[in-house]
mmCIF file of C-alpha atoms in Angstrom:
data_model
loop_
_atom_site.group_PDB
_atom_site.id
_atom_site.type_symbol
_atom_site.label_atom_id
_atom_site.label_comp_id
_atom_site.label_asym_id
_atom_site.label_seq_id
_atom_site.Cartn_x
_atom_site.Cartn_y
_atom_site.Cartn_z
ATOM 1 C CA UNK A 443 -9.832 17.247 -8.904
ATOM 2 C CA UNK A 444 -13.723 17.066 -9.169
ATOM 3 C CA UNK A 445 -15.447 17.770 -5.898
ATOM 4 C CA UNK A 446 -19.149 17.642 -5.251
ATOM 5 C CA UNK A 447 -20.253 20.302 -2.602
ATOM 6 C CA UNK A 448 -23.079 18.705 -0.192
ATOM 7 C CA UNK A 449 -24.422 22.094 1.436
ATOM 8 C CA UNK A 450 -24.419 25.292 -0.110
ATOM 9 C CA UNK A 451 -24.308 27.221 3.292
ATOM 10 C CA UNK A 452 -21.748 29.569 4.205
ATOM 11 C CA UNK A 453 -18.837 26.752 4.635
ATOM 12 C CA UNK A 454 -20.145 24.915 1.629
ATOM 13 C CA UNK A 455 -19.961 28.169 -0.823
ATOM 14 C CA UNK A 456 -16.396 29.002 1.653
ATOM 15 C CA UNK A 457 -14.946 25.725 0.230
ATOM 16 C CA UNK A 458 -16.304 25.951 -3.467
ATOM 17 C CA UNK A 459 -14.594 29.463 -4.055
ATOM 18 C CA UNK A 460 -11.359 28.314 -1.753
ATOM 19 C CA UNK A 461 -11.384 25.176 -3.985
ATOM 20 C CA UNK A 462 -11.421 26.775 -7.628
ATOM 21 C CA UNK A 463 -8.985 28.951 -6.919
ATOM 22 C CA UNK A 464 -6.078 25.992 -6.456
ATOM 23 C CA UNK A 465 -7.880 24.926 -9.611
ATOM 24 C CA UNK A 466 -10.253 21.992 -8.865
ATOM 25 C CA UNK A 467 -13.283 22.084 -10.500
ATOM 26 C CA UNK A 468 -17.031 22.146 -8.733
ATOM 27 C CA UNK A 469 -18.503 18.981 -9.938
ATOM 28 C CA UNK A 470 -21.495 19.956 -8.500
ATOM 29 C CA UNK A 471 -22.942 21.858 -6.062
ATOM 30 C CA UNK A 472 -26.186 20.618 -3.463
ATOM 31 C CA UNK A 473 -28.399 22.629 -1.705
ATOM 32 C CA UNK A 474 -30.561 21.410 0.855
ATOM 33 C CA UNK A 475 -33.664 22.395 -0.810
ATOM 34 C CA UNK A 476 -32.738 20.207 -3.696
ATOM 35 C CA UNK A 477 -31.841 17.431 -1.647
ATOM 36 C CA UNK A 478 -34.585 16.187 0.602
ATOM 37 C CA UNK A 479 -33.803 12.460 1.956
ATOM 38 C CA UNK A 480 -30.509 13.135 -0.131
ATOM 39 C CA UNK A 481 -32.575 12.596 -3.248
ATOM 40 C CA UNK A 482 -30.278 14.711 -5.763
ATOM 41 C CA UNK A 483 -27.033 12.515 -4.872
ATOM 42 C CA UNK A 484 -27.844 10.150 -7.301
ATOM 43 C CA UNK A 485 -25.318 7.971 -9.317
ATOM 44 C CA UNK A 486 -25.734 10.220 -12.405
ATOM 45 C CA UNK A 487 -25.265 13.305 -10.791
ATOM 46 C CA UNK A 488 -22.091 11.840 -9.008
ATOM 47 C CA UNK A 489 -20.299 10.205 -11.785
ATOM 48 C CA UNK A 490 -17.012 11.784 -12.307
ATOM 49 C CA UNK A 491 -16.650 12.688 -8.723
ATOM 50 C CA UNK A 492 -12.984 12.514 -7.021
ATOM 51 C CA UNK A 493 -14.527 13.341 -3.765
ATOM 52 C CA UNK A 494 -17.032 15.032 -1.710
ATOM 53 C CA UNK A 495 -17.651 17.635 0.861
ATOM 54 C CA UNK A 496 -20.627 17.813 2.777
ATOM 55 C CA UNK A 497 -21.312 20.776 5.088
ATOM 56 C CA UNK A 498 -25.708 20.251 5.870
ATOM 57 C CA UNK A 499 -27.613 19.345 9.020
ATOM 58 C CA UNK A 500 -27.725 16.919 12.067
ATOM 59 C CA UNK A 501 -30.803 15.640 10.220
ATOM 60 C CA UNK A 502 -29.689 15.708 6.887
ATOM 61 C CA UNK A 503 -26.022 13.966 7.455
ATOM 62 C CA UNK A 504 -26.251 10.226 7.632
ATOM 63 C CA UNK A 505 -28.970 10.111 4.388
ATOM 64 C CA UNK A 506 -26.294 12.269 2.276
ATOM 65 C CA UNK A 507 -22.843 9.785 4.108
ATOM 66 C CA UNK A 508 -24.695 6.653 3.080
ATOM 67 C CA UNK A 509 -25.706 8.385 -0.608
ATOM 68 C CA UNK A 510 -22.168 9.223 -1.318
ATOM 69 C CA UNK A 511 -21.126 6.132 0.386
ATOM 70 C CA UNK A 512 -22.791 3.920 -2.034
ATOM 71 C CA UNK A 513 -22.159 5.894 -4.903
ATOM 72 C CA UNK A 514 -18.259 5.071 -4.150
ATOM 73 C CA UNK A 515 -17.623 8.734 -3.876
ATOM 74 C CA UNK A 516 -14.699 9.692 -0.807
ATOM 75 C CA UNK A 517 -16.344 11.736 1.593
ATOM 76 C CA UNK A 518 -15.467 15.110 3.881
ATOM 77 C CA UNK A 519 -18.065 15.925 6.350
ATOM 78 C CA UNK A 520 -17.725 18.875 9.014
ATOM 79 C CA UNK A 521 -21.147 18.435 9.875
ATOM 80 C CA UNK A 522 -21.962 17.801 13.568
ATOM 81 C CA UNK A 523 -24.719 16.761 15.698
ATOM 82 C CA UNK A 524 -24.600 12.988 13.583
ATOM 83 C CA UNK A 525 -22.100 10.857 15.213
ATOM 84 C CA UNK A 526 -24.005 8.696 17.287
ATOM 85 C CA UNK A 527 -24.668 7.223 13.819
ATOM 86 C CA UNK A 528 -20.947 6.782 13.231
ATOM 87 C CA UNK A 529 -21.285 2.627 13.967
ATOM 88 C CA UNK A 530 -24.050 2.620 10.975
ATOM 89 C CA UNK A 531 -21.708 4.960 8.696
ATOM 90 C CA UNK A 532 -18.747 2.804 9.795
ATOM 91 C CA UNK A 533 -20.245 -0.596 9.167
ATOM 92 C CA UNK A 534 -21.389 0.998 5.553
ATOM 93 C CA UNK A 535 -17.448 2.057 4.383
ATOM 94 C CA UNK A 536 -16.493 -1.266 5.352
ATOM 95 C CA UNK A 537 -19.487 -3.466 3.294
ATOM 96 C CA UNK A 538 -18.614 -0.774 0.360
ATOM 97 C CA UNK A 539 -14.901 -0.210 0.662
ATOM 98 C CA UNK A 540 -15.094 3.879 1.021
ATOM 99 C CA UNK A 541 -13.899 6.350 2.833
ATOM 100 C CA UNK A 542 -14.647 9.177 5.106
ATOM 101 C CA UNK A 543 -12.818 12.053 6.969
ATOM 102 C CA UNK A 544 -15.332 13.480 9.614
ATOM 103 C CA UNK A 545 -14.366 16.382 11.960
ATOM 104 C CA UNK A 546 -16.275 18.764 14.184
ATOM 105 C CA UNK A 547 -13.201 21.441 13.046
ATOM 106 C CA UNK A 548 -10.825 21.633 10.814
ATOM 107 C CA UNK A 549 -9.155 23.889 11.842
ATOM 108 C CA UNK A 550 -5.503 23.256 12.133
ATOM 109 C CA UNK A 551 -4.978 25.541 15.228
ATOM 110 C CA UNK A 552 -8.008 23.887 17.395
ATOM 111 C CA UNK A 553 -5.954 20.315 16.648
ATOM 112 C CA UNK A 554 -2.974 21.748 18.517
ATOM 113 C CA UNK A 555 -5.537 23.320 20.660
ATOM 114 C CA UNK A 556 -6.953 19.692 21.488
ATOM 115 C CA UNK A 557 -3.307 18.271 22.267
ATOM 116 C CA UNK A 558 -3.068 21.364 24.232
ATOM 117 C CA UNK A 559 -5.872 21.006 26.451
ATOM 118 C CA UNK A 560 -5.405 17.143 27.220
ATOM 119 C CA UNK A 561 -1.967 18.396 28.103
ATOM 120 C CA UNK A 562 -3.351 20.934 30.918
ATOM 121 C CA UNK A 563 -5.788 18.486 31.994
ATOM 122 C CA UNK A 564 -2.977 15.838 32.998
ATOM 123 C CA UNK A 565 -0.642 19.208 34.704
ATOM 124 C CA UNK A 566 -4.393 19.691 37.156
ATOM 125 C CA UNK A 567 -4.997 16.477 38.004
ATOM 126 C CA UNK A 568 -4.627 15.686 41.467
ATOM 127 C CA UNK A 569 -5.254 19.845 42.338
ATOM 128 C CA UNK A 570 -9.047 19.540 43.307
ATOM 129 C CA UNK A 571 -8.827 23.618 44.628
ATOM 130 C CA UNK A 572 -9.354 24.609 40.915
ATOM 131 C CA UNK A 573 -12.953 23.945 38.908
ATOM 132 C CA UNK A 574 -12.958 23.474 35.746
ATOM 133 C CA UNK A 575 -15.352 24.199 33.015
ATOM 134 C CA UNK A 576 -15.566 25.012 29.030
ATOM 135 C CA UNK A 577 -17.531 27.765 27.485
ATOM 136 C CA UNK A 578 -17.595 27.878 23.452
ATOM 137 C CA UNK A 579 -19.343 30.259 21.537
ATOM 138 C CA UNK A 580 -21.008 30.170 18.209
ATOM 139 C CA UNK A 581 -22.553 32.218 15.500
ATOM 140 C CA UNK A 582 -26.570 32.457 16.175
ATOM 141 C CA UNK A 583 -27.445 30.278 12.833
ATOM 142 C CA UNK A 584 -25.303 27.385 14.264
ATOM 143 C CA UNK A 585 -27.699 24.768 15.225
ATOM 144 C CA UNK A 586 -26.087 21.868 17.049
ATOM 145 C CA UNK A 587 -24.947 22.659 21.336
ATOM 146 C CA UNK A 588 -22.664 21.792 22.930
ATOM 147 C CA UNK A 589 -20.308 22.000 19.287
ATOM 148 C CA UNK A 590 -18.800 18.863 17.946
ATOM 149 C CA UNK A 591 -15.337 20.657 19.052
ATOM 150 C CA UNK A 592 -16.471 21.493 22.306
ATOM 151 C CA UNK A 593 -17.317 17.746 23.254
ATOM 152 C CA UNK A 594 -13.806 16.433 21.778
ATOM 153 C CA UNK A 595 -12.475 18.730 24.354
ATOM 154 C CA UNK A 596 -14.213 17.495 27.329
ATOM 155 C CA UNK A 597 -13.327 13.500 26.139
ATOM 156 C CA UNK A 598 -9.576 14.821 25.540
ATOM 157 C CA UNK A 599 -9.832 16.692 29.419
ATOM 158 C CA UNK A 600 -11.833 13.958 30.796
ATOM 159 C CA UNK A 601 -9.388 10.959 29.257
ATOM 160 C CA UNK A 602 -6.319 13.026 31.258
ATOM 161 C CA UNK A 603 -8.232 13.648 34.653
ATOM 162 C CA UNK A 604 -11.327 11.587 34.839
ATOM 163 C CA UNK A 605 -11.883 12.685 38.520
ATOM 164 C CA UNK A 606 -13.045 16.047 37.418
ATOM 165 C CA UNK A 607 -15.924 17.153 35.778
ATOM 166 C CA UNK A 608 -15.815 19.912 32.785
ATOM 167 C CA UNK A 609 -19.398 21.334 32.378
ATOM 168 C CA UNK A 610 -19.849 23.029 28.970
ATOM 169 C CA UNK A 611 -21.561 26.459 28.718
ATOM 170 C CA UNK A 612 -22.802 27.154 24.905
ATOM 171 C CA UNK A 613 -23.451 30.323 23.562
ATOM 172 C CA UNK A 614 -25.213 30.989 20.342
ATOM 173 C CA UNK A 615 -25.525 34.879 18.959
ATOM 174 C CA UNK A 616 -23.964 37.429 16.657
ATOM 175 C CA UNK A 617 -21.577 35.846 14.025
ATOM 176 C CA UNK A 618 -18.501 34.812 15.574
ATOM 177 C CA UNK A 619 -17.344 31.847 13.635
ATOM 178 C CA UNK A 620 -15.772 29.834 17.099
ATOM 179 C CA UNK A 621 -14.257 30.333 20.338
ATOM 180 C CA UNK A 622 -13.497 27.203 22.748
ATOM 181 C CA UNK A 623 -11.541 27.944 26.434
ATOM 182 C CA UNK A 624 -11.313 25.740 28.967
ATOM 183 C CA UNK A 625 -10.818 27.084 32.554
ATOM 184 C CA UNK A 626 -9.097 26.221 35.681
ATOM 185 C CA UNK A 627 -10.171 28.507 38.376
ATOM 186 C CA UNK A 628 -8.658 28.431 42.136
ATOM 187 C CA UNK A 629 -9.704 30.537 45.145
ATOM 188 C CA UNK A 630 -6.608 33.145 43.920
ATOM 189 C CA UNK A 631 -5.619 32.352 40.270
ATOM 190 C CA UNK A 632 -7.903 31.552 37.008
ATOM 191 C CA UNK A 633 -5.525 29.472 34.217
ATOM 192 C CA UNK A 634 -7.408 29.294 30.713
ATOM 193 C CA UNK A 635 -6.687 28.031 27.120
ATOM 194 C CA UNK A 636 -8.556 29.120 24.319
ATOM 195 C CA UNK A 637 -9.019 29.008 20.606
ATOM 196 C CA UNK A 638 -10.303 31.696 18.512
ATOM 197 C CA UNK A 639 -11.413 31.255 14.974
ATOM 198 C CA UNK A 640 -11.511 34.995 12.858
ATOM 199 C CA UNK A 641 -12.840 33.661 9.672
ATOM 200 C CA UNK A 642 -14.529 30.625 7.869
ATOM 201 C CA UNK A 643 -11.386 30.626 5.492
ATOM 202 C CA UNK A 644 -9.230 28.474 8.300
ATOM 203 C CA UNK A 645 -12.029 25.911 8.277
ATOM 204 C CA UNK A 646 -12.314 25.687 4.719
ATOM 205 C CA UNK A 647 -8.589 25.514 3.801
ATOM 206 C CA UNK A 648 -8.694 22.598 6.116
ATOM 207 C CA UNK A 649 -11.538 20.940 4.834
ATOM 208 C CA UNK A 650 -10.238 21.378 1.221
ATOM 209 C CA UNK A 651 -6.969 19.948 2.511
ATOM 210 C CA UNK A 652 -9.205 16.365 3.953
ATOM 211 C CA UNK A 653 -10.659 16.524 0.474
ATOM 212 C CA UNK A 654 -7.524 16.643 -1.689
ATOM 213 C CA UNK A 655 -5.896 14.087 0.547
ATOM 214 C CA UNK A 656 -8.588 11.354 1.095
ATOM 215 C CA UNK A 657 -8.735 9.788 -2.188
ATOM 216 C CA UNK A 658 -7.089 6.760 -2.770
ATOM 217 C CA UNK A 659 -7.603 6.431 1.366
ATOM 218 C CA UNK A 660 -10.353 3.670 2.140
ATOM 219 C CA UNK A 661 -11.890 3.507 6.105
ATOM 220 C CA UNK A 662 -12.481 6.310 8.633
ATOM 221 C CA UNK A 663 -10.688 9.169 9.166
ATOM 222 C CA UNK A 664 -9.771 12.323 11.315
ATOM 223 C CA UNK A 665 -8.362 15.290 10.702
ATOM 224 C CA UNK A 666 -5.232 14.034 13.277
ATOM 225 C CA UNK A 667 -5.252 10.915 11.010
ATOM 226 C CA UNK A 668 -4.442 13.427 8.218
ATOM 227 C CA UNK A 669 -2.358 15.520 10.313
ATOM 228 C CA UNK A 670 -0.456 13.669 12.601
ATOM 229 C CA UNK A 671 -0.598 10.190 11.180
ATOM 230 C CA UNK A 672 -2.250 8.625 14.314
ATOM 231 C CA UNK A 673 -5.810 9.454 16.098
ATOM 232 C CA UNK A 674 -5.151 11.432 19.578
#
């Protein structure tokens, strides 16, 4: 398979090397300061793509989506910080018959994690003596707060037990690749769930995995499309 890294950050370099070792081939690979206004995804340096993976910027995102989009190329994105755009990006795979899988994590682990979580959230409801609140924390380079993963977990918590609120504390230092908890704490007890990422390599083998399975896929995705057959 030919895959066209978008990115050549830390995640975008993770997947390249991750990727040639199950023997794929780097098509090409696109740094951001090549890539302006997504100005180097043009058709000729696309053609032979299979599919594309596209770790950049809140800012960058959507320009590079509607690039690959319209070049017909399948797209992977695990960059955050874009999705109020997701109508737009939406409306464009349908006009063009594409496809892209977008996730805030792929991480396997933080998908059970999510199931988890709206799990505990339904077991609390109705026990207003406990407050609730997430904390994530983050590597100081990443730009986007709250994380994309730490607002799927307040929707998942919120959808179970709307009556409570879930207030997100973000922290951004050192370079820890991910930790999300959410916390119940009572007057006499604390009950928390948490998710710890060690290395890049878990998000990487699961965004190579969204890139070796989307093709031949057309619409939008999510990793618990790819996963679990069904969106949670």
């Amino acid at each position: 398979m030919r895959i066209v890294i978008v990115g050549d950050g830390k995640m975008g370099r993770s997947v390249a090397s991750l990727a040639e070792t199950r023997g794929h081939a780097i098509h090409a690979m696109i740094g951001g300061s090549e890539n302006a206004g997504a100005r180097a995804l043009t058709a000729e340096r696309l053609k032979g793509a299979d599919v594309a993976v596209e770790f950049t910027k809140p800012d960058a995102a959507v320009a590079n989506l509607e690039r690959l989009i319209d070049a017909g190329v399948p797209v992977v994105t695990g960059t955050t910080g874009w999705q109020d755009q997701l109508p737009r990006i939406t409306a464009r795979i349908e006009r063009r018959g594409g496809a892209l899988l977008h996730a805030a994590n792929f991480s396997l682990g933080v998908h059970l994690f999510l199931r988890a979580a709206r799990d505990l959230a339904h077991r609390f409801a109705g026990h207003p003596e406990f407050d609730a609140f997430i904390l994530e924390e983050h590597h100081a380079a990443k730009v986007d707060a709250p994380s994309g993963t730490a607002r799927e977990l307040l929707g998942r918590a919120s959808s179970a037990d709307p009556a409570r609120t879930f207030p997100i504390t973000s922290v951004r230092a050192g370079a820890t690749p991910g930790t999300h908890l959410v916390a119940y704490d009572g007057p006499y007890e604390r009950v928390t769930l948490a998710h710890v990422a060690r290395s890049r390599e878990g998000f990487a083998a699961g965004a190579l995995a969204a890139a070796e399975w989307l093709p031949g896929h057309c619409g939008i995705y999510t990793v618990e499309d790819m996963l679990f057959g069904e969106s949670a």
